[in-house]
mmCIF file of C-alpha atoms in Angstrom:
data_model
loop_
_atom_site.group_PDB
_atom_site.id
_atom_site.type_symbol
_atom_site.label_atom_id
_atom_site.label_comp_id
_atom_site.label_asym_id
_atom_site.label_seq_id
_atom_site.Cartn_x
_atom_site.Cartn_y
_atom_site.Cartn_z
ATOM 1 C CA UNK A 1 155.350 -74.513 -49.170
ATOM 2 C CA UNK A 2 157.241 -71.803 -47.359
ATOM 3 C CA UNK A 3 160.503 -73.231 -46.135
ATOM 4 C CA UNK A 4 161.103 -70.714 -43.363
ATOM 5 C CA UNK A 5 158.552 -72.205 -40.955
ATOM 6 C CA UNK A 6 159.865 -71.980 -37.461
ATOM 7 C CA UNK A 7 159.130 -74.174 -34.371
ATOM 8 C CA UNK A 8 160.619 -71.652 -31.874
ATOM 9 C CA UNK A 9 157.638 -70.695 -30.000
ATOM 10 C CA UNK A 10 159.323 -67.897 -28.127
ATOM 11 C CA UNK A 11 160.588 -66.362 -31.304
ATOM 12 C CA UNK A 12 157.119 -66.624 -32.807
ATOM 13 C CA UNK A 13 155.822 -64.553 -29.825
ATOM 14 C CA UNK A 14 158.566 -62.029 -29.453
ATOM 15 C CA UNK A 15 159.382 -61.723 -33.184
ATOM 16 C CA UNK A 16 155.789 -60.693 -34.225
ATOM 17 C CA UNK A 17 155.461 -57.135 -35.386
ATOM 18 C CA UNK A 18 152.506 -55.073 -36.607
ATOM 19 C CA UNK A 19 153.589 -54.523 -40.253
ATOM 20 C CA UNK A 20 152.636 -51.640 -42.444
ATOM 21 C CA UNK A 21 154.584 -52.413 -45.502
ATOM 22 C CA UNK A 22 155.194 -55.835 -47.179
ATOM 23 C CA UNK A 23 157.309 -57.075 -49.931
ATOM 24 C CA UNK A 24 154.819 -57.040 -52.816
ATOM 25 C CA UNK A 25 156.612 -59.655 -54.701
ATOM 26 C CA UNK A 26 155.890 -62.480 -52.069
ATOM 27 C CA UNK A 27 152.797 -64.420 -52.636
ATOM 28 C CA UNK A 28 151.175 -67.229 -50.502
ATOM 29 C CA UNK A 29 149.819 -70.129 -52.398
ATOM 30 C CA UNK A 30 146.231 -71.074 -51.719
ATOM 31 C CA UNK A 31 147.411 -74.434 -50.603
ATOM 32 C CA UNK A 32 149.526 -72.943 -47.958
ATOM 33 C CA UNK A 33 146.942 -70.417 -46.972
ATOM 34 C CA UNK A 34 144.442 -73.271 -46.355
ATOM 35 C CA UNK A 35 147.060 -74.874 -44.096
ATOM 36 C CA UNK A 36 147.437 -71.803 -42.192
ATOM 37 C CA UNK A 37 143.706 -71.379 -41.829
ATOM 38 C CA UNK A 38 143.234 -74.927 -40.814
ATOM 39 C CA UNK A 39 145.646 -74.681 -37.993
ATOM 40 C CA UNK A 40 144.116 -71.343 -36.949
ATOM 41 C CA UNK A 41 140.620 -72.940 -36.925
ATOM 42 C CA UNK A 42 141.829 -75.321 -34.142
ATOM 43 C CA UNK A 43 141.217 -72.476 -31.740
ATOM 44 C CA UNK A 44 138.644 -73.016 -29.044
ATOM 45 C CA UNK A 45 135.086 -71.717 -29.313
ATOM 46 C CA UNK A 46 131.923 -71.613 -27.148
ATOM 47 C CA UNK A 47 130.264 -75.006 -27.273
ATOM 48 C CA UNK A 48 132.473 -75.697 -30.254
ATOM 49 C CA UNK A 49 130.351 -73.838 -32.720
ATOM 50 C CA UNK A 50 133.347 -72.284 -34.435
ATOM 51 C CA UNK A 51 131.490 -69.164 -35.586
ATOM 52 C CA UNK A 52 134.427 -67.606 -37.509
ATOM 53 C CA UNK A 53 134.297 -67.310 -41.252
ATOM 54 C CA UNK A 54 137.270 -66.173 -43.424
ATOM 55 C CA UNK A 55 137.289 -64.136 -46.511
ATOM 56 C CA UNK A 56 140.807 -64.289 -48.190
ATOM 57 C CA UNK A 57 141.308 -61.256 -50.315
ATOM 58 C CA UNK A 58 144.375 -62.022 -52.448
ATOM 59 C CA UNK A 59 143.458 -60.900 -56.087
ATOM 60 C CA UNK A 60 144.031 -57.503 -57.611
ATOM 61 C CA UNK A 61 140.243 -57.349 -58.067
ATOM 62 C CA UNK A 62 139.546 -58.259 -54.416
ATOM 63 C CA UNK A 63 141.999 -55.598 -53.174
ATOM 64 C CA UNK A 64 140.539 -53.006 -55.433
ATOM 65 C CA UNK A 65 137.152 -53.589 -53.832
ATOM 66 C CA UNK A 66 138.660 -53.569 -50.310
ATOM 67 C CA UNK A 67 140.774 -50.488 -50.716
ATOM 68 C CA UNK A 68 138.089 -47.719 -50.250
ATOM 69 C CA UNK A 69 136.783 -49.732 -47.235
ATOM 70 C CA UNK A 70 140.162 -49.593 -45.471
ATOM 71 C CA UNK A 71 141.279 -45.980 -46.310
ATOM 72 C CA UNK A 72 143.634 -45.717 -43.457
ATOM 73 C CA UNK A 73 145.508 -48.904 -44.221
ATOM 74 C CA UNK A 74 146.221 -48.591 -47.922
ATOM 75 C CA UNK A 75 149.846 -49.716 -47.690
ATOM 76 C CA UNK A 76 148.877 -53.002 -46.061
ATOM 77 C CA UNK A 77 146.081 -53.620 -48.695
ATOM 78 C CA UNK A 78 148.437 -52.865 -51.545
ATOM 79 C CA UNK A 79 151.537 -54.644 -50.604
ATOM 80 C CA UNK A 80 150.411 -57.597 -48.555
ATOM 81 C CA UNK A 81 150.266 -61.146 -50.041
ATOM 82 C CA UNK A 82 146.621 -61.254 -48.762
ATOM 83 C CA UNK A 83 144.155 -59.528 -46.437
ATOM 84 C CA UNK A 84 142.010 -61.973 -44.388
ATOM 85 C CA UNK A 85 138.676 -60.649 -43.302
ATOM 86 C CA UNK A 86 137.491 -62.445 -40.280
ATOM 87 C CA UNK A 87 133.666 -62.606 -39.824
ATOM 88 C CA UNK A 88 131.473 -63.946 -37.155
ATOM 89 C CA UNK A 89 128.610 -66.066 -38.508
ATOM 90 C CA UNK A 90 125.454 -65.058 -36.571
ATOM 91 C CA UNK A 91 123.769 -68.320 -37.803
ATOM 92 C CA UNK A 92 126.581 -70.512 -36.478
ATOM 93 C CA UNK A 93 124.131 -72.519 -34.510
ATOM 94 C CA UNK A 94 122.749 -73.881 -37.677
ATOM 95 C CA UNK A 95 125.796 -76.113 -37.798
ATOM 96 C CA UNK A 96 125.262 -77.569 -34.259
ATOM 97 C CA UNK A 97 123.841 -80.940 -35.345
ATOM 98 C CA UNK A 98 126.428 -81.459 -38.030
ATOM 99 C CA UNK A 99 129.406 -80.558 -35.663
ATOM 100 C CA UNK A 100 128.240 -82.913 -32.942
ATOM 101 C CA UNK A 101 127.289 -85.741 -35.229
ATOM 102 C CA UNK A 102 130.575 -85.614 -36.783
ATOM 103 C CA UNK A 103 132.237 -85.810 -33.361
ATOM 104 C CA UNK A 104 130.223 -89.009 -32.759
ATOM 105 C CA UNK A 105 131.275 -90.437 -35.994
ATOM 106 C CA UNK A 106 134.965 -89.866 -35.293
ATOM 107 C CA UNK A 107 134.605 -91.439 -31.905
ATOM 108 C CA UNK A 108 135.101 -88.259 -29.861
ATOM 109 C CA UNK A 109 131.701 -88.321 -28.253
ATOM 110 C CA UNK A 110 129.204 -91.048 -27.331
ATOM 111 C CA UNK A 111 125.809 -90.681 -29.026
ATOM 112 C CA UNK A 112 123.909 -90.242 -25.657
ATOM 113 C CA UNK A 113 126.260 -87.381 -24.654
ATOM 114 C CA UNK A 114 125.767 -85.800 -28.086
ATOM 115 C CA UNK A 115 121.993 -85.876 -27.732
ATOM 116 C CA UNK A 116 122.070 -84.454 -24.209
ATOM 117 C CA UNK A 117 124.463 -81.649 -25.080
ATOM 118 C CA UNK A 118 122.727 -80.651 -28.399
ATOM 119 C CA UNK A 119 119.351 -80.444 -26.566
ATOM 120 C CA UNK A 120 120.920 -78.309 -23.838
ATOM 121 C CA UNK A 121 122.605 -76.023 -26.363
ATOM 122 C CA UNK A 122 119.598 -75.561 -28.372
ATOM 123 C CA UNK A 123 117.626 -74.487 -25.198
ATOM 124 C CA UNK A 124 120.523 -72.053 -24.370
ATOM 125 C CA UNK A 125 120.217 -70.439 -27.824
ATOM 126 C CA UNK A 126 116.559 -70.070 -27.642
ATOM 127 C CA UNK A 127 116.865 -67.612 -24.775
ATOM 128 C CA UNK A 128 119.855 -65.897 -25.903
ATOM 129 C CA UNK A 129 119.475 -62.278 -27.068
ATOM 130 C CA UNK A 130 121.199 -60.997 -30.352
ATOM 131 C CA UNK A 131 123.651 -58.979 -28.191
ATOM 132 C CA UNK A 132 124.614 -61.975 -26.168
ATOM 133 C CA UNK A 133 125.271 -64.086 -29.288
ATOM 134 C CA UNK A 134 127.269 -61.307 -30.783
ATOM 135 C CA UNK A 135 129.427 -60.966 -27.653
ATOM 136 C CA UNK A 136 130.033 -64.701 -27.589
ATOM 137 C CA UNK A 137 130.965 -64.781 -31.350
ATOM 138 C CA UNK A 138 133.258 -61.750 -30.971
ATOM 139 C CA UNK A 139 135.247 -63.480 -28.239
ATOM 140 C CA UNK A 140 135.540 -66.604 -30.382
ATOM 141 C CA UNK A 141 136.509 -64.671 -33.407
ATOM 142 C CA UNK A 142 139.191 -62.769 -31.399
ATOM 143 C CA UNK A 143 140.626 -66.210 -30.257
ATOM 144 C CA UNK A 144 140.874 -67.475 -33.892
ATOM 145 C CA UNK A 145 142.343 -64.224 -35.133
ATOM 146 C CA UNK A 146 145.200 -64.343 -32.649
ATOM 147 C CA UNK A 147 145.853 -67.942 -33.341
ATOM 148 C CA UNK A 148 145.919 -67.182 -37.107
ATOM 149 C CA UNK A 149 148.529 -64.518 -36.533
ATOM 150 C CA UNK A 150 150.762 -66.781 -34.511
ATOM 151 C CA UNK A 151 150.342 -69.654 -37.019
ATOM 152 C CA UNK A 152 151.272 -67.172 -39.898
ATOM 153 C CA UNK A 153 154.395 -66.265 -37.818
ATOM 154 C CA UNK A 154 155.205 -69.897 -37.544
ATOM 155 C CA UNK A 155 155.118 -70.194 -41.418
ATOM 156 C CA UNK A 156 157.526 -67.354 -41.629
ATOM 157 C CA UNK A 157 155.015 -64.585 -42.445
ATOM 158 C CA UNK A 158 154.228 -61.282 -40.821
ATOM 159 C CA UNK A 159 150.820 -59.885 -39.976
ATOM 160 C CA UNK A 160 149.034 -56.741 -38.883
ATOM 161 C CA UNK A 161 145.484 -56.789 -37.350
ATOM 162 C CA UNK A 162 143.246 -53.938 -38.646
ATOM 163 C CA UNK A 163 140.167 -52.788 -36.807
ATOM 164 C CA UNK A 164 139.557 -49.468 -38.587
ATOM 165 C CA UNK A 165 137.644 -50.233 -41.687
ATOM 166 C CA UNK A 166 134.092 -49.778 -43.120
ATOM 167 C CA UNK A 167 132.398 -52.630 -41.157
ATOM 168 C CA UNK A 168 128.937 -51.635 -42.327
ATOM 169 C CA UNK A 169 129.880 -52.132 -45.907
ATOM 170 C CA UNK A 170 132.408 -54.906 -46.265
ATOM 171 C CA UNK A 171 130.034 -57.854 -46.229
ATOM 172 C CA UNK A 172 127.760 -56.566 -49.050
ATOM 173 C CA UNK A 173 130.918 -55.304 -50.954
ATOM 174 C CA UNK A 174 132.004 -58.993 -51.295
ATOM 175 C CA UNK A 175 128.434 -60.360 -51.901
ATOM 176 C CA UNK A 176 127.818 -61.648 -48.328
ATOM 177 C CA UNK A 177 124.740 -61.308 -46.246
ATOM 178 C CA UNK A 178 125.530 -58.363 -43.874
ATOM 179 C CA UNK A 179 122.903 -59.443 -41.316
ATOM 180 C CA UNK A 180 124.404 -62.766 -41.026
ATOM 181 C CA UNK A 181 128.170 -62.184 -41.236
ATOM 182 C CA UNK A 182 129.390 -59.616 -38.706
ATOM 183 C CA UNK A 183 132.865 -58.252 -39.531
ATOM 184 C CA UNK A 184 135.439 -58.521 -36.672
ATOM 185 C CA UNK A 185 138.809 -57.525 -38.224
ATOM 186 C CA UNK A 186 141.080 -57.591 -41.167
ATOM 187 C CA UNK A 187 144.452 -59.314 -40.913
ATOM 188 C CA UNK A 188 147.162 -58.427 -43.535
ATOM 189 C CA UNK A 189 149.646 -61.180 -44.253
ATOM 190 C CA UNK A 190 152.889 -61.324 -46.088
ATOM 191 C CA UNK A 191 156.614 -60.873 -45.814
ATOM 192 C CA UNK A 192 157.606 -57.579 -44.021
ATOM 193 C CA UNK A 193 159.478 -55.079 -46.241
ATOM 194 C CA UNK A 194 161.195 -53.899 -43.011
ATOM 195 C CA UNK A 195 161.618 -54.903 -39.416
ATOM 196 C CA UNK A 196 158.830 -52.834 -38.143
ATOM 197 C CA UNK A 197 158.819 -51.461 -34.555
ATOM 198 C CA UNK A 198 158.681 -53.145 -31.316
ATOM 199 C CA UNK A 199 155.984 -52.008 -28.920
ATOM 200 C CA UNK A 200 156.129 -51.612 -25.118
ATOM 201 C CA UNK A 201 154.255 -53.832 -22.883
ATOM 202 C CA UNK A 202 153.092 -52.974 -19.282
ATOM 203 C CA UNK A 203 154.902 -54.941 -16.508
ATOM 204 C CA UNK A 204 153.028 -58.093 -15.411
ATOM 205 C CA UNK A 205 153.020 -56.851 -11.842
ATOM 206 C CA UNK A 206 151.198 -53.766 -12.936
ATOM 207 C CA UNK A 207 148.354 -55.611 -14.724
ATOM 208 C CA UNK A 208 148.006 -58.774 -12.577
ATOM 209 C CA UNK A 209 146.472 -59.313 -9.078
ATOM 210 C CA UNK A 210 146.873 -62.328 -6.925
ATOM 211 C CA UNK A 211 144.386 -63.628 -4.465
#
C-alpha cells in the first residue's frame, strides 16, 4: 500500500498535472491498483449499467504491444507504472438483470421496483441506435476516467490522459472483441519524474452564464 495517500481534496484537484515522464522504478501492486479501480468504479453511470471496462497494461510484454499504438506518447508508456486503457462495453446491457438483482439482494431496491425499472430500461434499449448507445457510454466512460485520475492522485500517484492512439487497433492487439469494446482513452499512472507544468484555466465568469 502506498503511504502517501492524501485526504486533502483541494490539493488533489490543484496538484494534479499531466505528466510525460515518470519514475520508472516506481511500481504499483495489483492489490493497490484494484483498490484504485474499485474506487473509480463508484462513478455514476446511465441507469447504473457501468459500461466501462479496464485493461491494465503493466508488464513489459503489454507495454511492448502498446508502444506502436501510442507512438506520440512513448515516454508515458515506457516510464509509467502502468497504462490503463478505458473501454466502453457496447454490450453492457447484458448485465442489466445481474446488476439490478444484486441491488435487490443487498436491500438497495425492492423487487417490484427492480421489475418495473428493468422492463422500462429494456424497452429503452430496444429503440436506441448504435450511435445513441455509444454517446451514452462515452459520457459514462469519461466520468469514470476522471474519477480514476482523482483517486490515483489521492493515492499519491500522477496521471496523464491520452486520446491520441490507434483506437481502431488496440482492442484486437490485446485479444479483445473490437466490435464490442470501444476504446475511450489511455491513462498513464505512476510517480512523476518532475513537477510537470501547470496549465491555465479560463475564468469562470467567461465560461458560465446565469439565468
